[in-house]
Amino acid sequence: MSNETHEKTGMSRRDFLGLASLGAAVISSLTVLAGTFRMFKANVRYEESTKFKIGKAEEFPAGTVKKLDDKGVFILSKDDGIYAISAICTHLGCIVNQVDWGFQCPCHGSRYNEHGKVIGGPAPRSLEWLEISEAVDGSLEVDTAKSVPVGTKLKLYA
Ligand code: FES
C-alpha cells in the first residue's frame, strides 16, 4: 500500500511526516518570535487623561466664564476663587449652555441653577463640581475624574 501511495503522489509517508514536522517547527518558531517582539512593546492603554491644563491664573480674572466644549467643562472665576463645573448634562450627556439664571440643556430642557443644582427637567442629578488645582508649573488644571463638594473654589489671590 505504501508503494501505491508513493506512486500516486510522488511522496512517501516518511517525506510527508518530515515536511509536516518541519512546518510545525517553523510555525512554532514564528509564534515564539512574534511573542518575543510583542514583549518589547509597552503594554499601555492610550486613553485621554482626565486631567488637563487650562492656563495661568492671571488668564481668569474675576467674572470670567469659559466654556471648554471639547472637555465638557465650565471654568468660572469669582472674587472668592475659581471653580469648574461639568457641562455634561446628567440626563443623557448633552453639553449644557450657560444662561442668565444658570445652565440649560438644549436636548431635553433640563435646567440647573448657577451652582449646577437641578431646578427642572428630566436630569436626575446636579452638575458636578470638578477639582481644580495649581500644577507645579503654576498653571491651573482640572481633573474631570475628581468631583468636589459644591462651593469648592480655588483661591487665586491671597
Ligand atoms: S440630555 Fe440634557 S436634558 Fe436630556
Short mmCIF file of N, CA and C in Angstrom, two decimals, residues 59-68 73-78 82-83 97-99 102-103:
data_model
loop_
_atom_site.label_atom_id
_atom_site.label_comp_id
_atom_site.label_asym_id
_atom_site.label_seq_id
_atom_site.Cartn_x
_atom_site.Cartn_y
_atom_site.Cartn_z
N GLU A 59 -5.08 84.52 33.64
CA GLU A 59 -5.99 84.48 32.48
C GLU A 59 -7.45 84.39 32.90
N PHE A 60 -7.67 84.29 34.21
CA PHE A 60 -9.04 84.14 34.71
C PHE A 60 -9.38 85.20 35.75
N PRO A 61 -9.44 86.47 35.34
CA PRO A 61 -9.82 87.50 36.31
C PRO A 61 -11.27 87.27 36.78
N ALA A 62 -11.60 87.82 37.95
CA ALA A 62 -12.96 87.65 38.48
C ALA A 62 -13.99 88.04 37.42
N GLY A 63 -14.99 87.23 37.27
CA GLY A 63 -16.04 87.49 36.28
C GLY A 63 -15.88 86.66 35.02
N THR A 64 -14.76 85.96 34.91
CA THR A 64 -14.52 85.15 33.71
C THR A 64 -15.40 83.90 33.70
N VAL A 65 -15.97 83.62 32.56
CA VAL A 65 -16.69 82.35 32.35
C VAL A 65 -16.17 81.79 31.05
N LYS A 66 -15.57 80.61 31.13
CA LYS A 66 -15.01 79.98 29.93
C LYS A 66 -15.63 78.60 29.78
N LYS A 67 -16.17 78.34 28.61
CA LYS A 67 -16.74 77.02 28.36
C LYS A 67 -15.76 76.24 27.48
N LEU A 68 -15.32 75.11 27.96
CA LEU A 68 -14.41 74.26 27.19
C LEU A 68 -15.25 73.12 26.61
N VAL A 73 -16.58 71.22 30.17
CA VAL A 73 -16.37 71.88 31.47
C VAL A 73 -16.56 73.39 31.34
N PHE A 74 -17.13 73.98 32.38
CA PHE A 74 -17.18 75.44 32.52
C PHE A 74 -16.14 75.83 33.55
N ILE A 75 -15.38 76.87 33.25
CA ILE A 75 -14.46 77.42 34.23
C ILE A 75 -15.03 78.79 34.59
N LEU A 76 -15.27 79.00 35.87
CA LEU A 76 -15.86 80.26 36.31
C LEU A 76 -14.96 80.87 37.37
N SER A 77 -14.79 82.16 37.27
CA SER A 77 -13.94 82.84 38.24
C SER A 77 -14.74 83.95 38.92
N LYS A 78 -14.68 83.97 40.24
CA LYS A 78 -15.37 85.00 41.03
C LYS A 78 -14.32 85.65 41.93
N ILE A 82 -11.70 80.47 41.89
CA ILE A 82 -12.04 79.92 40.58
C ILE A 82 -12.56 78.49 40.79
N TYR A 83 -13.50 78.08 39.96
CA TYR A 83 -14.05 76.73 40.09
C TYR A 83 -14.46 76.19 38.74
N ASN A 97 -25.72 74.68 28.14
CA ASN A 97 -25.33 76.06 27.84
C ASN A 97 -25.53 76.91 29.08
N GLN A 98 -24.73 77.96 29.19
CA GLN A 98 -24.93 78.88 30.30
C GLN A 98 -26.00 79.88 29.90
N VAL A 99 -26.91 80.15 30.81
CA VAL A 99 -27.96 81.15 30.59
C VAL A 99 -27.95 82.11 31.77
N GLY A 102 -28.45 80.31 35.12
CA GLY A 102 -27.68 79.10 35.40
C GLY A 102 -27.29 78.37 34.13
N PHE A 103 -27.75 77.14 34.01
CA PHE A 103 -27.39 76.32 32.86
C PHE A 103 -28.64 75.62 32.33
#
